[in-house]
CSV table of C-alpha atoms and ligand atoms in Angstrom, one decimal:
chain,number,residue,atom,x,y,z
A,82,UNK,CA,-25.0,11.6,-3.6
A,83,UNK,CA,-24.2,14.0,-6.3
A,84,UNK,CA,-22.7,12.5,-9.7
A,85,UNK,CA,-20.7,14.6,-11.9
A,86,UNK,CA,-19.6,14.0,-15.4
A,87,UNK,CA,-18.0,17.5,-16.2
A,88,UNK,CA,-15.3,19.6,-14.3
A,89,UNK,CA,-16.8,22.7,-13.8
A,90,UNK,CA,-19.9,21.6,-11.7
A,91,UNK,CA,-17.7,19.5,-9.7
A,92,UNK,CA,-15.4,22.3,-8.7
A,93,UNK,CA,-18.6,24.4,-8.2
A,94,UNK,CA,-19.9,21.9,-5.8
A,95,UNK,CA,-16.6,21.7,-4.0
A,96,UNK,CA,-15.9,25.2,-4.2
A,97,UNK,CA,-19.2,26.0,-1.3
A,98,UNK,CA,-17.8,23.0,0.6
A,99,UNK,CA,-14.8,24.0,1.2
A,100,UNK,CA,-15.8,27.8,2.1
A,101,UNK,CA,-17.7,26.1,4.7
A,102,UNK,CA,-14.7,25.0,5.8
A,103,UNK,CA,-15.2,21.0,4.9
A,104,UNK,CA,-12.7,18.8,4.2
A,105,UNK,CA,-12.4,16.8,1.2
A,106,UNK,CA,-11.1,12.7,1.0
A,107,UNK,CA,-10.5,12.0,-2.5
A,108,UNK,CA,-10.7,8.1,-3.4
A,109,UNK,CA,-9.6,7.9,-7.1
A,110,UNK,CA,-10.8,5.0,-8.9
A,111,UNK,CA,-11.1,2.8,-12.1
A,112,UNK,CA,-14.5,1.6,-11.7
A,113,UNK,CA,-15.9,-1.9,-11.7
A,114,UNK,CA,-16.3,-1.4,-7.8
A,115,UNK,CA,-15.4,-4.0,-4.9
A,116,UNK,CA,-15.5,-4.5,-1.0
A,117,UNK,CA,-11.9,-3.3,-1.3
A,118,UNK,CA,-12.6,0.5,-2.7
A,119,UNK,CA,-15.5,0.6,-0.4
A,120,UNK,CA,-12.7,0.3,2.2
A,121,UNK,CA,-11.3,3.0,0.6
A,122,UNK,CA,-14.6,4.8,0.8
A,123,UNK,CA,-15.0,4.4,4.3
A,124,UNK,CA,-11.7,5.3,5.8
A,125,UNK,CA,-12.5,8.7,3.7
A,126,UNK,CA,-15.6,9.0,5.2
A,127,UNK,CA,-14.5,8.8,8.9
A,128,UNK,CA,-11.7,11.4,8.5
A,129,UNK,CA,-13.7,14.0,6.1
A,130,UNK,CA,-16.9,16.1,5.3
A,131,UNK,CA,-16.8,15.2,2.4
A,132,UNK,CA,-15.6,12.6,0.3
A,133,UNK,CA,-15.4,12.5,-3.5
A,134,UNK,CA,-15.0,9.4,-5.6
A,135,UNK,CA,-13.6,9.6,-9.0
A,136,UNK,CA,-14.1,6.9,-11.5
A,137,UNK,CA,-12.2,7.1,-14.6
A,138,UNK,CA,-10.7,3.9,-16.7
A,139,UNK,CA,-7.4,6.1,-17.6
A,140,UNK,CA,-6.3,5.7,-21.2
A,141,UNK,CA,-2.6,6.9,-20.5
A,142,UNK,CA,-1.6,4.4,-17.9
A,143,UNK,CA,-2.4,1.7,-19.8
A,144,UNK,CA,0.8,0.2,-22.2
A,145,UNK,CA,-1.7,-2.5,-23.2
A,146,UNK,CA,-4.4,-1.8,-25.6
A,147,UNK,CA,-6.3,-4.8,-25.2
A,148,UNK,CA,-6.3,-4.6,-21.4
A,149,UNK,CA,-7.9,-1.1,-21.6
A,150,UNK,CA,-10.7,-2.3,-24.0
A,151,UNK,CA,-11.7,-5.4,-21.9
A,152,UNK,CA,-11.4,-3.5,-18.5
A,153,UNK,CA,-14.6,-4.1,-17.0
A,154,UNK,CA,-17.1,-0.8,-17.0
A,155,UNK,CA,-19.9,-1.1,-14.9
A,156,UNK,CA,-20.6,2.2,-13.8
A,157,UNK,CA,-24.8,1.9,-13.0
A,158,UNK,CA,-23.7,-1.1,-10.7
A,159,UNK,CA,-20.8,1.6,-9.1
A,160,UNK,CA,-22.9,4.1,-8.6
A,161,UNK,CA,-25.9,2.0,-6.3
A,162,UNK,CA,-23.1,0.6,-4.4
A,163,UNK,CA,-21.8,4.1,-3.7
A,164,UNK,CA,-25.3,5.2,-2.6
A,165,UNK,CA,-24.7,2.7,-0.1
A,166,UNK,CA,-21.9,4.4,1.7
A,167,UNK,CA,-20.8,7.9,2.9
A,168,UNK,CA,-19.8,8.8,-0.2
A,169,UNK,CA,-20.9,12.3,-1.3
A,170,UNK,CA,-20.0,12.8,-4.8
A,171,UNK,CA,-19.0,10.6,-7.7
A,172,UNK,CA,-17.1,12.2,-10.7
A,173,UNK,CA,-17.3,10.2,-13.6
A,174,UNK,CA,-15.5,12.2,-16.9
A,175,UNK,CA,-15.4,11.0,-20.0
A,176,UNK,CA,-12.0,10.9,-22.0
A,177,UNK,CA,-12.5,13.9,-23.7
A,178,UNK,CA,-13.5,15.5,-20.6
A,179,UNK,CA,-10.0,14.9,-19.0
A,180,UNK,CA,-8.1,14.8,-22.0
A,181,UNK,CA,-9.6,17.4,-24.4
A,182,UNK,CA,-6.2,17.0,-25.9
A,183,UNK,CA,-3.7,14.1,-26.5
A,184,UNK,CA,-1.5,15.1,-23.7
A,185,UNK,CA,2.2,15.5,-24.1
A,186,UNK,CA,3.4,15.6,-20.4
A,187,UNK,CA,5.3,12.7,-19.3
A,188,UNK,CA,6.7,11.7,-15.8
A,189,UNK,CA,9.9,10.2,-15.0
A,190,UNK,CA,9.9,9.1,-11.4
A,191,UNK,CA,13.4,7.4,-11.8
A,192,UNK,CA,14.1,4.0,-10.2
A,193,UNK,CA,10.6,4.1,-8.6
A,194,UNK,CA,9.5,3.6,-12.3
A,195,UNK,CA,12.3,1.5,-13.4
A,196,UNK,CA,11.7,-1.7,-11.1
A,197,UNK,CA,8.6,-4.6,-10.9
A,198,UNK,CA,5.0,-2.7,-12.4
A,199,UNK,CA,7.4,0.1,-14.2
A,200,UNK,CA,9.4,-2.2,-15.9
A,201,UNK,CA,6.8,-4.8,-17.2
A,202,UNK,CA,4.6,-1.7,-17.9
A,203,UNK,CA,6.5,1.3,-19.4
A,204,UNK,CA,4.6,4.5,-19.6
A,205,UNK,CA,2.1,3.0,-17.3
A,206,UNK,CA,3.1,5.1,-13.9
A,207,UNK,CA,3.5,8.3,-15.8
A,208,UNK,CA,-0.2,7.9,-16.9
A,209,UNK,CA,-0.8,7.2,-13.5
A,210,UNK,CA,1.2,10.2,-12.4
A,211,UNK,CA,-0.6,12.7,-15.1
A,212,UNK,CA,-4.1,11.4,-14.1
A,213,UNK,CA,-3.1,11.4,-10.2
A,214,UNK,CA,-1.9,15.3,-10.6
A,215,UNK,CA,-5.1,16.3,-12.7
A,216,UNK,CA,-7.5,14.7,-10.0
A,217,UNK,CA,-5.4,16.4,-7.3
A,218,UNK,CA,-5.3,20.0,-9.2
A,219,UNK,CA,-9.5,19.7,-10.2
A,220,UNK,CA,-10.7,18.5,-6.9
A,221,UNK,CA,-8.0,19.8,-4.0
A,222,UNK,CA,-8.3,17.2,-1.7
A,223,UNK,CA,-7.4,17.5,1.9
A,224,UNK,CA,-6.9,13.7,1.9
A,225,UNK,CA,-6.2,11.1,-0.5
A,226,UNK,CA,-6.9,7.3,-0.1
A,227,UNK,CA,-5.2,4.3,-2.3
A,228,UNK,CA,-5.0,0.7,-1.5
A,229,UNK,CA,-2.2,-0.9,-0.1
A,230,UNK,CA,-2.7,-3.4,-3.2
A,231,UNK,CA,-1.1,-1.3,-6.0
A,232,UNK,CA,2.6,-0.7,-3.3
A,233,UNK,CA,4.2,0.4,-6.5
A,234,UNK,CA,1.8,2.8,-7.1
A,235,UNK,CA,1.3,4.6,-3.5
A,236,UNK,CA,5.3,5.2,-3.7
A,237,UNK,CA,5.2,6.5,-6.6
A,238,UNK,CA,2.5,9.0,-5.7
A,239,UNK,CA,3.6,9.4,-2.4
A,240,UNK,CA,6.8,11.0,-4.4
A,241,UNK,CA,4.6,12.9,-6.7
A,242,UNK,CA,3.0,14.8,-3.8
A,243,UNK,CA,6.2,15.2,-2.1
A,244,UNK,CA,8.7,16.4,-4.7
A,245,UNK,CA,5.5,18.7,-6.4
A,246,UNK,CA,4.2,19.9,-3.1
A,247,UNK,CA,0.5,19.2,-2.8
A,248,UNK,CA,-1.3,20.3,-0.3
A,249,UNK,CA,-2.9,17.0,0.7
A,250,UNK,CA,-2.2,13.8,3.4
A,251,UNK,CA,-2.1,10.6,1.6
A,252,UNK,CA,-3.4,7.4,3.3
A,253,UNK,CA,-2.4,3.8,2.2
A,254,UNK,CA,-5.4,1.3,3.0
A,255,UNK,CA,-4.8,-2.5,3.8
A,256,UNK,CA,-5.6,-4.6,1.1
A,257,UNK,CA,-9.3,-6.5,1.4
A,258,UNK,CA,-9.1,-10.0,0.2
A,259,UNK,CA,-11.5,-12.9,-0.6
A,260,UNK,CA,-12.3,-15.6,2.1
A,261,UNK,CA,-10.0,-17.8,0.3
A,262,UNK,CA,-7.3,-15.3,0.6
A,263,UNK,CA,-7.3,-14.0,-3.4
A,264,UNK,CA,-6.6,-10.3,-3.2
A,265,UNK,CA,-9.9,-8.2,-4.8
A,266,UNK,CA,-9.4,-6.8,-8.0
A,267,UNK,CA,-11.6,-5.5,-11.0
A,268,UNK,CA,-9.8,-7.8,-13.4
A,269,UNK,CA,-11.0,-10.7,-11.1
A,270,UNK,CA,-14.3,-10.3,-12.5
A,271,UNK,CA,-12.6,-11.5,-16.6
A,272,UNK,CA,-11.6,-14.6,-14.7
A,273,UNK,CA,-13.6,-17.9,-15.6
A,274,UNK,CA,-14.5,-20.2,-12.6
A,275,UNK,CA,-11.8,-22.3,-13.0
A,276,UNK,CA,-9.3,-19.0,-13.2
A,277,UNK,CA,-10.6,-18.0,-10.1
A,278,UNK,CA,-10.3,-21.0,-8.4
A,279,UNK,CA,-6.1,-21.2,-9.7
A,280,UNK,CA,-5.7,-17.5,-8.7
A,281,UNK,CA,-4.9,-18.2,-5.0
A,282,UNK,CA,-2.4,-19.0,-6.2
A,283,UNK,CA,-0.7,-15.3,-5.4
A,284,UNK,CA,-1.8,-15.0,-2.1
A,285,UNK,CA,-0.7,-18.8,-1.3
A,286,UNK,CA,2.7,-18.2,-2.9
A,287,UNK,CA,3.4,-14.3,-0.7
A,288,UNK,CA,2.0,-16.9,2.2
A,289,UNK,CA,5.0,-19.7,1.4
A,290,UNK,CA,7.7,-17.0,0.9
A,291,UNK,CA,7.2,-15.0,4.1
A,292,UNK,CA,7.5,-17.8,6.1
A,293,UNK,CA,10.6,-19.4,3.9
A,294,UNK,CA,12.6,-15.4,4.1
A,295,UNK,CA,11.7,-15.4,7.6
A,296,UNK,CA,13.2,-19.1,8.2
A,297,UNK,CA,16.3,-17.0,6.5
A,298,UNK,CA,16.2,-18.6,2.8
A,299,UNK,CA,17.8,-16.2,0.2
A,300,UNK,CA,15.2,-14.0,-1.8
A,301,UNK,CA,17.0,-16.1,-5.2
A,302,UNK,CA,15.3,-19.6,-2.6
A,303,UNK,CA,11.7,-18.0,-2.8
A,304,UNK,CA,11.3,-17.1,-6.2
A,305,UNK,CA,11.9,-20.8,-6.9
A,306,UNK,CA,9.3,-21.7,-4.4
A,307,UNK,CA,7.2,-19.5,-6.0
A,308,UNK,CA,8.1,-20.6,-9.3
A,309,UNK,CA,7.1,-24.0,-8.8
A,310,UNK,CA,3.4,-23.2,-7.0
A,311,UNK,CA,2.6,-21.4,-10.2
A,312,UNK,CA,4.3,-23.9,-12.8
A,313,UNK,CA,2.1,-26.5,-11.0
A,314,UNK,CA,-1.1,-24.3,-11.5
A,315,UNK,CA,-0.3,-23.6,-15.1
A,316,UNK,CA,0.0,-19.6,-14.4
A,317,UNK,CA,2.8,-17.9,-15.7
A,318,UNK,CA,4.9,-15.6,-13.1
A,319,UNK,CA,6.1,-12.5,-14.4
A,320,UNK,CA,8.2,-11.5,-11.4
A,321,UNK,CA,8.4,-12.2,-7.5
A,322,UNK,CA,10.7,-9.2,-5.7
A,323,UNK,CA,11.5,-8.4,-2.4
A,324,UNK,CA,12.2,-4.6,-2.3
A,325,UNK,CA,12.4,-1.7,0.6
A,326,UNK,CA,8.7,-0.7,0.9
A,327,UNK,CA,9.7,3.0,0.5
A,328,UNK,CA,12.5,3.5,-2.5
A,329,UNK,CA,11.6,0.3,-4.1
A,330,UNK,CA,15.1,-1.1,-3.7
A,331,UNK,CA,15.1,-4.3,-4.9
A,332,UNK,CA,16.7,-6.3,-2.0
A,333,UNK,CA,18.4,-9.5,-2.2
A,334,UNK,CA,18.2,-11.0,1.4
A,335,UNK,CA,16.0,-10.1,4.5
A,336,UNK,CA,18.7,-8.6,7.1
A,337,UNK,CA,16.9,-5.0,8.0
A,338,UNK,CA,20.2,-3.1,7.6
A,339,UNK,CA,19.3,-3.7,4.0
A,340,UNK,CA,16.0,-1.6,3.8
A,341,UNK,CA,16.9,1.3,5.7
A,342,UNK,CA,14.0,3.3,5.0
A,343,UNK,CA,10.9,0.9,4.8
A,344,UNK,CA,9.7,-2.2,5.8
A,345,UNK,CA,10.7,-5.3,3.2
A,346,UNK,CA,7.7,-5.9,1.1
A,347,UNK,CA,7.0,-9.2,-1.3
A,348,UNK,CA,5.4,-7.8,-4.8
A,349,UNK,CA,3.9,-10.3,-7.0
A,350,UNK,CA,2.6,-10.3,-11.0
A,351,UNK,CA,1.6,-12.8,-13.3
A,352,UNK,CA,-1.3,-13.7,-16.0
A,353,UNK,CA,-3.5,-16.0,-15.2
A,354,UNK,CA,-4.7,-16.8,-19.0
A,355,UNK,CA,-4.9,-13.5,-20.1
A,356,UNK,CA,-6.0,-11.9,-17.0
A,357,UNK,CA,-2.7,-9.8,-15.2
A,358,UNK,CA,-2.9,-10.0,-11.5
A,359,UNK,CA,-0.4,-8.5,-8.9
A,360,UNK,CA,-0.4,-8.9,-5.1
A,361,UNK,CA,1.9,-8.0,-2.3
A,362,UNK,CA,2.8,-8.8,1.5
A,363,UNK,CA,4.8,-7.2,4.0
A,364,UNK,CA,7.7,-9.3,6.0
A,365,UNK,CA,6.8,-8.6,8.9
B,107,LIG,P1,-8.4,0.7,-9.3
B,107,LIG,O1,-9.8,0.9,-9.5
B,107,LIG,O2,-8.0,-0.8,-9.4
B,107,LIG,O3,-7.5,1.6,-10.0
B,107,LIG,O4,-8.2,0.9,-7.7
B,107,LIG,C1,-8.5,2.1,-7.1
B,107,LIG,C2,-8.0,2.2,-5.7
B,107,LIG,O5,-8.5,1.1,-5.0
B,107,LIG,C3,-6.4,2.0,-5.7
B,107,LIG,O6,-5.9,2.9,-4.7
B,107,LIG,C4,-6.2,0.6,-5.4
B,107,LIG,O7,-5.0,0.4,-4.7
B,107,LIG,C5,-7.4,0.4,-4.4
B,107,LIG,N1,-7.7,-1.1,-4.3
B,107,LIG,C6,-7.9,-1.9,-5.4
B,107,LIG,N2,-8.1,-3.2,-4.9
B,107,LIG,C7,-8.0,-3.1,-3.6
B,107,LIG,C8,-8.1,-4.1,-2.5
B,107,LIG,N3,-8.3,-5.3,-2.8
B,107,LIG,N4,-8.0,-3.6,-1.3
B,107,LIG,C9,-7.8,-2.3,-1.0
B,107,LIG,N5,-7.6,-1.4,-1.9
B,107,LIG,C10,-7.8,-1.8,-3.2
């Protein structure tokens, strides 16, 4: 496995793959890695020649400074459990290496930015948008893998490659969760023992309201459900929404006629202490 901290090298690397014809799965990363981007990993691996892992805590999508200093780094501890799959190259930039200027581009992506993540984060999907497009542009994936984890996110890139025109198929993996149900995360590693423990809390709660929408309670019904599992755990809910998995609609009841162009999809967020955690279920 080749790692790569600069640009050039990579492209260099990827350059005599893809004159051989190769093609390239991109898995774009944060670091601090888990069974869940190994998923990630290995559906690359099955549909490509080569498949490139970036890992890069992204100053610009994060609104919180806090949050990006305590993200966990543990890059060493990455890099052996990438050894351990197909992955073929790891690119690891510095800050100054992506951003050797602050950057002044910002996205817009409209209501897909305006609803759940976007509107409890602002700025934080333009980051992810600017970072996204750089990865795309440096490396010229064939394929692209994100997890089914961050829905907010794979629409909103889903619309960046459509509406810019990258040359690239995206994948959305299903979402790899604990025994006890808790959905894996990087931030799941600042929880304390008894944190963890309360943090099923999200799954338990998508769990409740997917079987009270489908008994036909109103959407308003849930969130009060949902409300009162995490009132009695002590963690505070930031927002429960049922939306149309494709435009992000925010919908208020479960009759199909309502999401036209997606399935319905539950997204969840709330701290537990200080930790933010989000999850999601499909209705059906
Ligand atoms: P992150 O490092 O958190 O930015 O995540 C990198 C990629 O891994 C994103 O596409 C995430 O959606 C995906 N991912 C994170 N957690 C999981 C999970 N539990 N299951 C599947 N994919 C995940």
């Amino acid at each position: 496995m080749e790692i790569f901290k600069q640009i050039a090298p990579l492209k260099a690397f990827l350059n005599a793959q893809k004159r051989a014809g190769k093609s390239i799965g991109l898995v774009p990363t944060m670091g601090a890695l888990h069974a869940g981007h190994l998923s990630l990993i290995k559906a690359s691996a099955a549909q490509n020649d080569v498949t490139v892992c970036s890992i890069f805590v992204n100053p610009t999508q994060f609104n919180n400074p806090s949050d990006l200093q305590k993200y966990p780094r543990t890059l060493d501890k990455d890099t052996l459990l990438l050894e351990k799959v197909e992955c073929d190259a790891v690119f690891c930039p510095d800050a100054s290496e992506m951003y050797p200027e602050r950057s002044i581009i910002k996205f817009d992506f409209g209501h897909l930015d305006k609803v759940m993540e976007g509107a409890f984060r602002p700025g934080h999907f333009s980051g992810v948008g600017l970072v996204v497009s750089k990865l795309f542009n440096i490396i010229q994936p064939t394929h692209a893998y994100f997890g089914q984890k961050d829905w907010q996110q794979f629409a909103v890139i889903r619309r960046l490659v459509e509406e810019l025109n990258f040359d690239l198929e995206l994948t959305s993996v299903p979402t790899s969760r604990e025994d006890d149900g808790l959905a894996m995360s990087s931030r799941n590693l600042r929880l304390n023992p008894e944190q963890r423990q309360v943090a099923t809390v999200f799954y338990e709660s998508l769990v409740v309201a997917r079987q009270a929408l489908q008994q036909g309670k109103t959407v308003q019904e849930a969130r009060a459900m949902v409300q009162t599992k995490f009132d009695e755990r002590h963690v505070s809910l930031e927002y429960f929404e049922l939306a149309d998995s494709k435009n992000l609609n925010i919908l208020e009841n479960v009759k199909a006629s309502d999401a036209p162009s997606g399935q319905p999809i539950m997204c969840i967020a709330g701290f537990v202490g200080e930790v933010r955690l989000i999850d999601n279920m499909f209705l059906q």
